[in-house]
Coordinates of C-alpha atoms and ligand atoms in Angstrom, one line a residue:
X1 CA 94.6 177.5 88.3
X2 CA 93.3 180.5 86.4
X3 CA 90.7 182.3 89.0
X4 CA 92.0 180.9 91.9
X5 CA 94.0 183.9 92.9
X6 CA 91.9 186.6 95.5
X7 CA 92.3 190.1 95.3
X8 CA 90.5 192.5 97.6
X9 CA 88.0 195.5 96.6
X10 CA 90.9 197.7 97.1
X11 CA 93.4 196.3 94.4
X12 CA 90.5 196.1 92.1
X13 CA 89.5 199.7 92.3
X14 CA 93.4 200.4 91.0
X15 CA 92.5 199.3 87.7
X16 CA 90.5 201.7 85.8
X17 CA 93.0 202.4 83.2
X18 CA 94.2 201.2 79.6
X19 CA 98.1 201.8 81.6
X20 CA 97.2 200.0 84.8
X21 CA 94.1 197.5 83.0
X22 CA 90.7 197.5 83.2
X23 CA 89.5 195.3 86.0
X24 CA 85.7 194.6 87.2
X25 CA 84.0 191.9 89.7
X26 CA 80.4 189.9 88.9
X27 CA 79.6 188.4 92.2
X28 CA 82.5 186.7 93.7
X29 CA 84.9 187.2 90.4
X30 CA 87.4 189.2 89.2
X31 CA 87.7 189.9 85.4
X32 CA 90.6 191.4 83.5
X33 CA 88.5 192.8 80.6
X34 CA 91.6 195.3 79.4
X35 CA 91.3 193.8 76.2
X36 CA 87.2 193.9 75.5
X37 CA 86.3 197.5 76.4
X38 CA 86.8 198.7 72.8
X39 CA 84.6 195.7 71.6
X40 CA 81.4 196.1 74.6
X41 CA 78.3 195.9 72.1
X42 CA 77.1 198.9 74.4
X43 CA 79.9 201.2 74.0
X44 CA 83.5 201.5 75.5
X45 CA 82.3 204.5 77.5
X46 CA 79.2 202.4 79.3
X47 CA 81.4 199.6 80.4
X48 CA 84.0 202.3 81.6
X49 CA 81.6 203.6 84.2
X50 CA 82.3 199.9 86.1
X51 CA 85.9 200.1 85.9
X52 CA 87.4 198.9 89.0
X53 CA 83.8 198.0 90.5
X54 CA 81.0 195.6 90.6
X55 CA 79.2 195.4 87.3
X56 CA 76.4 193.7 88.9
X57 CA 74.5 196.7 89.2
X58 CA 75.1 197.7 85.7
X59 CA 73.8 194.4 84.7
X60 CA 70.5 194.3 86.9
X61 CA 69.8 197.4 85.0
X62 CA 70.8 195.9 81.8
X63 CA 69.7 192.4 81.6
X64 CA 70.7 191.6 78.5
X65 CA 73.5 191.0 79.9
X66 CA 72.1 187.9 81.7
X67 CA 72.3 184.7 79.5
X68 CA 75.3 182.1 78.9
X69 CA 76.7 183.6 75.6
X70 CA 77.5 186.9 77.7
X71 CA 78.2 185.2 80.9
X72 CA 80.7 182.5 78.9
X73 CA 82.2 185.4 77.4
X74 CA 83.0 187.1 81.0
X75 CA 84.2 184.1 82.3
X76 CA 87.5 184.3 79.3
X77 CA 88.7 187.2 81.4
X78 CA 88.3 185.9 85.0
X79 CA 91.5 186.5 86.8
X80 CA 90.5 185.8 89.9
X81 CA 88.2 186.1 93.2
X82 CA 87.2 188.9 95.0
X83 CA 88.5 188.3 98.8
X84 CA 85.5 187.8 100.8
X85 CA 83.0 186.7 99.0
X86 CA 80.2 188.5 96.6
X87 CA 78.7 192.0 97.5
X88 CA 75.1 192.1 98.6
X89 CA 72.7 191.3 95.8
X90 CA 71.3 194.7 94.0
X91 CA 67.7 195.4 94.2
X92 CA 65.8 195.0 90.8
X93 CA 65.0 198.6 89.3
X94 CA 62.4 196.6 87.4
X95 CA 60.5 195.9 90.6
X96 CA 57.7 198.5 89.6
X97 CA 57.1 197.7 86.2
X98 CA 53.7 198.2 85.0
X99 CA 51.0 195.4 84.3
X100 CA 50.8 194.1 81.0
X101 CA 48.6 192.1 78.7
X102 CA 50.1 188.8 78.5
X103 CA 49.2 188.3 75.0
X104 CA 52.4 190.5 74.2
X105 CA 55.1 188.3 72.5
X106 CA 58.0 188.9 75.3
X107 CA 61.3 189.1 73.5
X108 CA 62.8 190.5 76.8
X109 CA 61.7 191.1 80.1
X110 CA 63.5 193.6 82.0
X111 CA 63.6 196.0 80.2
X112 CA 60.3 195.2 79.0
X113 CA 60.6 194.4 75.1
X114 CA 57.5 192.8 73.7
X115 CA 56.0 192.3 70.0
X116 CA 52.2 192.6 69.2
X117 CA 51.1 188.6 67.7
X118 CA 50.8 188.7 63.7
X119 CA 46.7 188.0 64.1
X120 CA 46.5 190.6 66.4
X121 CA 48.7 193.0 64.3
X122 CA 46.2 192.7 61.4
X123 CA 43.4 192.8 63.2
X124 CA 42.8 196.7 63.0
X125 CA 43.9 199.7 61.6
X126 CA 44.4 201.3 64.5
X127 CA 46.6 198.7 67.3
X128 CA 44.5 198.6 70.6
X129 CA 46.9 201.1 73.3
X130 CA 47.1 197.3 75.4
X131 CA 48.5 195.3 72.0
X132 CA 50.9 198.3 71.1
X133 CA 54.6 196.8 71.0
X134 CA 56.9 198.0 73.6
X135 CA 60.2 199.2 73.3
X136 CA 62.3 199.8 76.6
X137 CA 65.7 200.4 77.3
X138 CA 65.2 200.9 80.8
X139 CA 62.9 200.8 83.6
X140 CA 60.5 202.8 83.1
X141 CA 59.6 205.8 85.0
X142 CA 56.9 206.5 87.4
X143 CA 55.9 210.7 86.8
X144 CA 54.0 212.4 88.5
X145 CA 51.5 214.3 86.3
X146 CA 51.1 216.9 88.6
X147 CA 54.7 218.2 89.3
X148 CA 55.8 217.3 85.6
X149 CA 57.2 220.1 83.4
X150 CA 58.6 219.5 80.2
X151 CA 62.0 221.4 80.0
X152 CA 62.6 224.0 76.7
X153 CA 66.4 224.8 76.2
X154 CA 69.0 225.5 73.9
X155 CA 70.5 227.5 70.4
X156 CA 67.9 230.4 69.7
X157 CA 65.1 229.6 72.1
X158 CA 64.0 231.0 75.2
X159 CA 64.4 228.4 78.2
X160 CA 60.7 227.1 79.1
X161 CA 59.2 224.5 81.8
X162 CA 55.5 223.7 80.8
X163 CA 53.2 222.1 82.7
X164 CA 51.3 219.3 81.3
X165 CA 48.4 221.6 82.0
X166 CA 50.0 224.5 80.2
X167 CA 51.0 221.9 77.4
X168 CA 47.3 221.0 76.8
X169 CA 45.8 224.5 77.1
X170 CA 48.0 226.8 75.8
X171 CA 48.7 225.0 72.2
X172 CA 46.2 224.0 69.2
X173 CA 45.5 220.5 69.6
X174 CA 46.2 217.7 66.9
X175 CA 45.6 214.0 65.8
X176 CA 47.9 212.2 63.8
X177 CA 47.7 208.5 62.8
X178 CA 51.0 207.1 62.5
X179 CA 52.5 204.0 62.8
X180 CA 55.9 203.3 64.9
X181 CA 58.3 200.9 63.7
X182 CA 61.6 199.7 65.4
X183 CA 64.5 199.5 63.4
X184 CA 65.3 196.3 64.4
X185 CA 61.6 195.2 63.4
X186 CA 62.3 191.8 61.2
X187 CA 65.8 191.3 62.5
X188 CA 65.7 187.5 62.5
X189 CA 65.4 187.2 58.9
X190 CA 68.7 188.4 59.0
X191 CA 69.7 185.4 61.3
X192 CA 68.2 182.9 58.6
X193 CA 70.6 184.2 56.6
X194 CA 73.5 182.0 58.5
X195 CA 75.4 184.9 59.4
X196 CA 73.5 185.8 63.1
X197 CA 73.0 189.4 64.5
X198 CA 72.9 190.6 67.8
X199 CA 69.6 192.5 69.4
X200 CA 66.6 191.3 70.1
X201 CA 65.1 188.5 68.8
X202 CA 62.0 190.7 66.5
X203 CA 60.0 188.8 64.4
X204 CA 57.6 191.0 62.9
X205 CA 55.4 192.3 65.5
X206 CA 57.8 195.6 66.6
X207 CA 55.4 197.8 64.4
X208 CA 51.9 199.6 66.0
X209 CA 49.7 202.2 64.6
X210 CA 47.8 204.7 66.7
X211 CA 46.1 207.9 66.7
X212 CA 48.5 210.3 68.6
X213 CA 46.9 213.6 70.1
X214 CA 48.6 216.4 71.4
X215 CA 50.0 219.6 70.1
X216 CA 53.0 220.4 67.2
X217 CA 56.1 220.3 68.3
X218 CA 56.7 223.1 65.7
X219 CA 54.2 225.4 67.8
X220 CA 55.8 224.3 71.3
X221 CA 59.4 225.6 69.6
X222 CA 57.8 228.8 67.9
X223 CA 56.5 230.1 71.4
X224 CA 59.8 229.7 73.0
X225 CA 61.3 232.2 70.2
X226 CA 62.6 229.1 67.6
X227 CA 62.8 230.9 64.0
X228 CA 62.3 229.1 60.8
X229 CA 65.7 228.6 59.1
X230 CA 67.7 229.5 62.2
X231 CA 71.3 228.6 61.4
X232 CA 72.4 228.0 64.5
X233 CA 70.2 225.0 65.1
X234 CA 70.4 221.9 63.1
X235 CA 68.9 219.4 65.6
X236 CA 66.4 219.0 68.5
X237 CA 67.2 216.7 71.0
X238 CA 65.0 214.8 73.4
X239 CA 65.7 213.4 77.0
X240 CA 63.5 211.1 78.2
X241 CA 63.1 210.8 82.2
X242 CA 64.1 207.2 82.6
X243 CA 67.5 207.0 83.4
X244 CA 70.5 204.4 84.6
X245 CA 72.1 204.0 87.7
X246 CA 75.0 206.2 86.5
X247 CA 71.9 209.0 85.4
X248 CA 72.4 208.7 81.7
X249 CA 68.6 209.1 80.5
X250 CA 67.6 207.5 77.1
X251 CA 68.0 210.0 74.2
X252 CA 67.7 210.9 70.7
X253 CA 67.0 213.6 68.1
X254 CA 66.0 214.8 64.6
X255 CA 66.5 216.9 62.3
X256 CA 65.8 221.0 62.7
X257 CA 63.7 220.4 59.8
X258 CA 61.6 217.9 60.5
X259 CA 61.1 219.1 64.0
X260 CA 59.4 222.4 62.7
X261 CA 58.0 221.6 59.3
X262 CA 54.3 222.2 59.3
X263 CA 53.8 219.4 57.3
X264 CA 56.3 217.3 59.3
X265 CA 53.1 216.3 61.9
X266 CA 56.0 215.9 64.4
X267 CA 53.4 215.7 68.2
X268 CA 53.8 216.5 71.5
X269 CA 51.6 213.9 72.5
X270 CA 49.5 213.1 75.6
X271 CA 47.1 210.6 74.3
X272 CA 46.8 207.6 72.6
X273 CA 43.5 206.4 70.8
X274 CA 41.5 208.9 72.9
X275 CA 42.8 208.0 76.3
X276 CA 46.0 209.2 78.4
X277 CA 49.6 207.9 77.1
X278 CA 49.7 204.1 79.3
X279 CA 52.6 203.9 81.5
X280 CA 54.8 201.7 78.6
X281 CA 54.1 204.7 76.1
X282 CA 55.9 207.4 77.8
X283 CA 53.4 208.7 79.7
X284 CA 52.4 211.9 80.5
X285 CA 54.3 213.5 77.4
X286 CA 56.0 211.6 74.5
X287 CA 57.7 212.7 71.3
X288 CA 55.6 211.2 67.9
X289 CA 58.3 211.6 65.1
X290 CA 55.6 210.7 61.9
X291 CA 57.6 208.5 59.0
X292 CA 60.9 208.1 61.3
X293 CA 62.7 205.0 63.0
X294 CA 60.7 204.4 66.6
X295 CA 63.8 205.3 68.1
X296 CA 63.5 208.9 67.8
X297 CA 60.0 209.0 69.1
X298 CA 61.2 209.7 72.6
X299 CA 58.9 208.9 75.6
X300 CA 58.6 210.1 79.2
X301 CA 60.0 213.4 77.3
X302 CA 61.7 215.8 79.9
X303 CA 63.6 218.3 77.9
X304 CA 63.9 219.2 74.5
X305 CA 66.9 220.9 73.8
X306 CA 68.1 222.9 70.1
X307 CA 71.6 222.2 69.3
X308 CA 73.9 222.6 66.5
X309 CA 74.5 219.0 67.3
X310 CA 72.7 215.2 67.2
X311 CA 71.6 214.2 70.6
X312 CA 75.4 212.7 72.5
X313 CA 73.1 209.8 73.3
X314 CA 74.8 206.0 72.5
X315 CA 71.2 205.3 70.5
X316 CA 71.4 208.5 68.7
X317 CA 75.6 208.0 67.8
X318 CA 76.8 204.5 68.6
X319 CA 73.2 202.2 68.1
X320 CA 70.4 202.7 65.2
X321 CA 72.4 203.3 62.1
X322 CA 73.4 200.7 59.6
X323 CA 76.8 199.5 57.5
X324 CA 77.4 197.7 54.5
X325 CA 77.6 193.8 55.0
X326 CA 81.7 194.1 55.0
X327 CA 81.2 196.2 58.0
X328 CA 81.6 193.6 61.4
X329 CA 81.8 194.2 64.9
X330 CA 86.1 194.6 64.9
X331 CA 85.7 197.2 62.1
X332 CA 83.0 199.6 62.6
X333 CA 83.7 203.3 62.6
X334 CA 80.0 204.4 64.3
X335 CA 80.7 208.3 62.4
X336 CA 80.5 206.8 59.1
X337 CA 77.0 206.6 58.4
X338 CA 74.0 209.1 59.9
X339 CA 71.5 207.7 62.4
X340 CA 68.4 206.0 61.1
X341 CA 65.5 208.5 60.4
X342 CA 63.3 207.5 57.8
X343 CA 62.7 203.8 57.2
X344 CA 62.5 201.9 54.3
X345 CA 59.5 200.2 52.6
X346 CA 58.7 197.0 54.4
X347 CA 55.8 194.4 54.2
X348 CA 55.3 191.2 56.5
X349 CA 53.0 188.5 56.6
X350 CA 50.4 187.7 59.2
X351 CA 48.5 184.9 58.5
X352 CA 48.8 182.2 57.5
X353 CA 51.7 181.3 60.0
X354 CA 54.8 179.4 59.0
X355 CA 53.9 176.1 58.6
X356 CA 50.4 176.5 58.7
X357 CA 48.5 173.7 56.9
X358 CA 46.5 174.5 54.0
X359 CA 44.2 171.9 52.5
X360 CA 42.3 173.8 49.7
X361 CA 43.6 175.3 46.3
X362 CA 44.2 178.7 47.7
X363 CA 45.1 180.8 50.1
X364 CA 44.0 184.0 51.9
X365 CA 47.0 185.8 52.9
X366 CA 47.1 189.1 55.3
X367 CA 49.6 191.6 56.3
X368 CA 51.0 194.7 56.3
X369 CA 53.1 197.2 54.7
X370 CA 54.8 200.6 56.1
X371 CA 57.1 203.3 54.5
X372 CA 59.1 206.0 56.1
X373 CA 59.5 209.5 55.2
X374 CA 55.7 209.8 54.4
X375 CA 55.4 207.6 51.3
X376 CA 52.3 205.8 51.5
X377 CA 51.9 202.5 50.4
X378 CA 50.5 201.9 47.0
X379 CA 50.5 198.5 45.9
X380 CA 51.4 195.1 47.9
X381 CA 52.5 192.0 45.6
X382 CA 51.8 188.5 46.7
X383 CA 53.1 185.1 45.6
X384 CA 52.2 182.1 46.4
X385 CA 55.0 180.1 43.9
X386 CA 58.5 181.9 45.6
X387 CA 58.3 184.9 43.9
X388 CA 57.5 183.7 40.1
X389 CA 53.9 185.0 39.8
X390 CA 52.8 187.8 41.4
X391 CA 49.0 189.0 42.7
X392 CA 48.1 192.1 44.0
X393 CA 46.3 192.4 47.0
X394 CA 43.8 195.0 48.4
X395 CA 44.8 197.6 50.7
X396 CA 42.9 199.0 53.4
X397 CA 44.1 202.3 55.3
X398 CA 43.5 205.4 56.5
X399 CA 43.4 208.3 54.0
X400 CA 46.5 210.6 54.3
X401 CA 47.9 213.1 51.6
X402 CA 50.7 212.1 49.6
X403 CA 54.3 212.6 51.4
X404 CA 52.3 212.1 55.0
X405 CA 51.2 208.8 54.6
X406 CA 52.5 208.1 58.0
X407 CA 50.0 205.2 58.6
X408 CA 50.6 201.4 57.4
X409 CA 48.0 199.8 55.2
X410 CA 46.8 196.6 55.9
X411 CA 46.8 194.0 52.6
X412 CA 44.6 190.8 52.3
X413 CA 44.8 188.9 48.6
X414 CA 43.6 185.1 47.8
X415 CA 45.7 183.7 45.8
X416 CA 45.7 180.3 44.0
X417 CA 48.4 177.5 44.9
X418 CA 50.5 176.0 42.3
X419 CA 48.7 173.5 40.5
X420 CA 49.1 169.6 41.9
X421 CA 51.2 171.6 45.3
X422 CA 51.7 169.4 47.8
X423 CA 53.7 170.0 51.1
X424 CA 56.4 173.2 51.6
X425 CA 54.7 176.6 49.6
X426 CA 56.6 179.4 49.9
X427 CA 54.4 182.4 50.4
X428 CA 55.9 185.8 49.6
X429 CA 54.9 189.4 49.8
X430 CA 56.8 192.7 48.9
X431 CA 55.1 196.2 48.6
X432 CA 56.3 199.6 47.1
X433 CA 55.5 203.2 48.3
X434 CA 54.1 206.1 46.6
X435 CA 57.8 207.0 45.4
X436 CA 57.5 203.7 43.4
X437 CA 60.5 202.2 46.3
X438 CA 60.1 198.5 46.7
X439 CA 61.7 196.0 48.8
X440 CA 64.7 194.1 47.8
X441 CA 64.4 190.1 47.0
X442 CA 67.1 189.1 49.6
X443 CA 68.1 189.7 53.1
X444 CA 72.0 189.1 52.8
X445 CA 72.8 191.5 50.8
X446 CA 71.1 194.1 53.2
X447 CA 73.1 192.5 56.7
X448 CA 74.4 194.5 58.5
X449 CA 76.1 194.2 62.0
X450 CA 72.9 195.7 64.4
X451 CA 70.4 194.1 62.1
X452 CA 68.5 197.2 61.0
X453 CA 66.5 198.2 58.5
X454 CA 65.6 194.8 57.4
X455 CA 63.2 195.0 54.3
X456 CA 63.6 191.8 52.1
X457 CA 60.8 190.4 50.9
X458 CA 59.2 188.3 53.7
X459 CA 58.8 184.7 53.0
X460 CA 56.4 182.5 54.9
X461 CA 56.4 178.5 54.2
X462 CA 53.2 177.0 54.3
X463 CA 52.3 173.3 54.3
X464 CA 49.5 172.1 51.5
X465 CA 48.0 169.2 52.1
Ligands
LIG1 N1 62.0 206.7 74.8 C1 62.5 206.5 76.0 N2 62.5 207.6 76.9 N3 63.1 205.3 76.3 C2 63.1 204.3 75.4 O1 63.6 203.2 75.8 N4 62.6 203.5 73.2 C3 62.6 204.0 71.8 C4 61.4 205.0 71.6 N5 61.5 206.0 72.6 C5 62.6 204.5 74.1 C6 62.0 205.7 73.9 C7 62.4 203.0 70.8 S1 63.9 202.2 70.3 C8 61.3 202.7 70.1 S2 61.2 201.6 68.8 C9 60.0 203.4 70.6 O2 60.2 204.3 71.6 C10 59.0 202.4 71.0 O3 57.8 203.0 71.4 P1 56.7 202.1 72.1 O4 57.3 201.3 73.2 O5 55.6 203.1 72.5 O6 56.2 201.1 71.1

């Protein structure tokens, strides 16, 4: 039957080719998987690098990977077995993760992807460094503070390496308060929508807020020759320092722009709330990108690079954008829409949690509410009737001028229940920036294949006794 045929190492390594097909092995199988490369969720070019080998490295370093819809879908293209038996297991590259608190929410473990809990997220202003959500794609990298230089290169700049002592010394220091979102933040209200997405499972705690220190980005490019309105240069690109087994380190850029507008708060930063990056945040030396998609906000930075071009990364070209809802997996042209930057208006609420029971004639309610691009928050609405009636709820946050209200605000309103309520309440919040954008009522309309940007108005169904 199908599978029972052997093939040795050899005869697998001869297909690496659309003309010859694309063969791999996952522990004692061999997979035809000719016919899936174009559809990998990770790009065609990733899964390429297995071609005619094991992808059981690739998988130890992207575990993802491991879980029954994946595995189910491998076992569609087995074609056989590999003649002698499985290769040696790989080691973990996760084996020196560092510790973490386990109140973080873990939505994957290796890489480490974790959400900050809603009660915690409202809690203060400023997230605790320990409570900040992490984002990983990889393992993440051990640098040595002492032998760490941070690599300038590229279109109209002089090539630098900077210490991280010369980083802190020879540049004006800066603090900038800014919250970092994930695109995919609120992704499963997408999947209430029926029509499921794939990613991580976020709820609503991929968002933080800190107080970056460090020094402008702007001032970093301007010493190594960068001029204003340099036509040459449209992008900067950022490298991190963790990598994969085939060396591909994570990546991503921004505009020219943004990178050296004086207003654009865009850090260099070494510290977070005071103390040194933690391990998680990209330490020594991340990239803060103020009002942009977390994504861009590249940590364990080890070159920065000006280009005519967007970062060649797969997050910067094939990952964080988003399509129209007729857009699908079998149709999506990647070029057709520009990587994420700014983010739209968002609000979610905290407390009470879904299903919480209620046994009085109101309700406190507490969340928050974020904008990209700057544009502060002005005004949170809250229902407590699905969206009839609306109350508006007080804001607390940091003071930042208008177009670099990079910060969240944290909401809290008390609103009355419907008269004579009993049982299901459907608590809702929506909040609109200083540009007067609000969020819109539904998620469906919004779908979209990676499960991005998702802004509806959050609903939260409470029980009234
Ligand atoms: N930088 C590197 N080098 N590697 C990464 O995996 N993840 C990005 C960004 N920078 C990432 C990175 C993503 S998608 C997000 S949302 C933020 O970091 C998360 O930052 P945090 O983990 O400090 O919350």
């Amino acid at each position: 039957g199908k599978g029972a045929k052997e093939f040795d190492k050899e005869e697998v390594a001869k297909h690496r080719t659309k003309e010859t097909g694309i063969w791999v092995t996952y522990k004692d199988g061999v997979y035809d998987v000719t016919k899936f490369v174009e559809q990998h969720p990770g790009g065609a070019a990733r899964l390429m690098l297995a071609a005619g080998g094991a992808i059981d490295p690739f998988w130890a370093m992207y575990q993802q990977h491991n879980n029954d819809q994946v595995k189910g879908m491998l076992e569609e293209y087995r074609i056989g077995r590999l003649k002698g038996g499985a290769a040696a297991p790989v080691a973990d590259p996760y084996a020196n993760e560092p510790a973490r608190l386990p109140a973080l929410i873990v939505r994957s473990q290796k890489p480490m992807n974790s959400e900050t809990p809603k009660e915690l997220l409202v809690g203060s202003l400023i997230t605790p460094n320990e409570l900040f959500y992490v984002r990983n794609h990889l393992p993440v990298p051990h640098v040595d503070a002492a032998t760490y230089r941070l690599r300038v290169e590229g279109e109209g700049v002089r090539t630098m390496e900077l210490s991280l002592e010369e980083l802190q010394t020879r540049f004006r220091r800066h603090s900038v308060t800014a919250t970092l979102q994930c695109t995919g933040n609120r992704r499963n209200d997408f999947n209430l929508t029926q029509r499921p997405v794939k990613g991580l499972e976020w709820d609503g705690g991929s968002i933080s807020t800190a107080v970056w220190s460090g020094v402008r980005l702007r001032d970093v490019l301007l010493a190594a020759g960068l001029e204003d309105d340099n036509p040459d240069v449209a992008h900067i690109q950022f490298e991190g320092l963790d990598t994969d087994m085939a060396s591909q380190c994570y990546g991503a850029s921004v505009e020219v722009d943004k990178a050296m507008d004086p207003q654009g708060d865009v850090l260099l930063a070494f510290e977070m709330k005071g103390a040194p990056l933690p391990a998680d945040h990209g330490y020594p030396v991340r990239v803060v990108v103020p009002g942009v998609a977390g994504c861009r906000s590249v940590k364990w930075l080890g070159k920065i690079v000006a280009s005519d071009q967007e970062s060649a990364s797969f997050w910067q070209r094939k990952d964080y954008k988003a399509f129209s809802p007729s857009v699908d997996w079998h149709n999506v042209d990647w070029e057709s829409a520009p990587a994420i930057q700014n983010m739209p208006v968002t609000s979610h609420i905290c407390e009470p949690l879904s299903g919480a029971a209620i046994d009085d004639d109101e309700v406190t309610v507490k969340g928050y509410a974020w904008s990209g691009g700057g544009q502060g928050i002005i005004r949170v609405d809250v229902s407590a009737d699905g969206g009839a009636t609306w109350h508006t709820a007080e804001l607390n946050k940091v003071p930042q001028k208008r177009g670099r209200g990079w910060a969240w605000a944290l909401w809290e309103a008390t609103v009355p229940l419907p008269k004579g309520a009993k049982g299901a309440v459907q608590l809702v919040a929506k909040a609109t920036d200083e540009s007067y954008n609000t969020q819109p009522e539904q998620a469906a309309p919004i779908w979209n294949l990676r499960g991005v940007n998702c802004n509806s108005w959050h609903r939260v169904s409470v029980n009234v006794q």
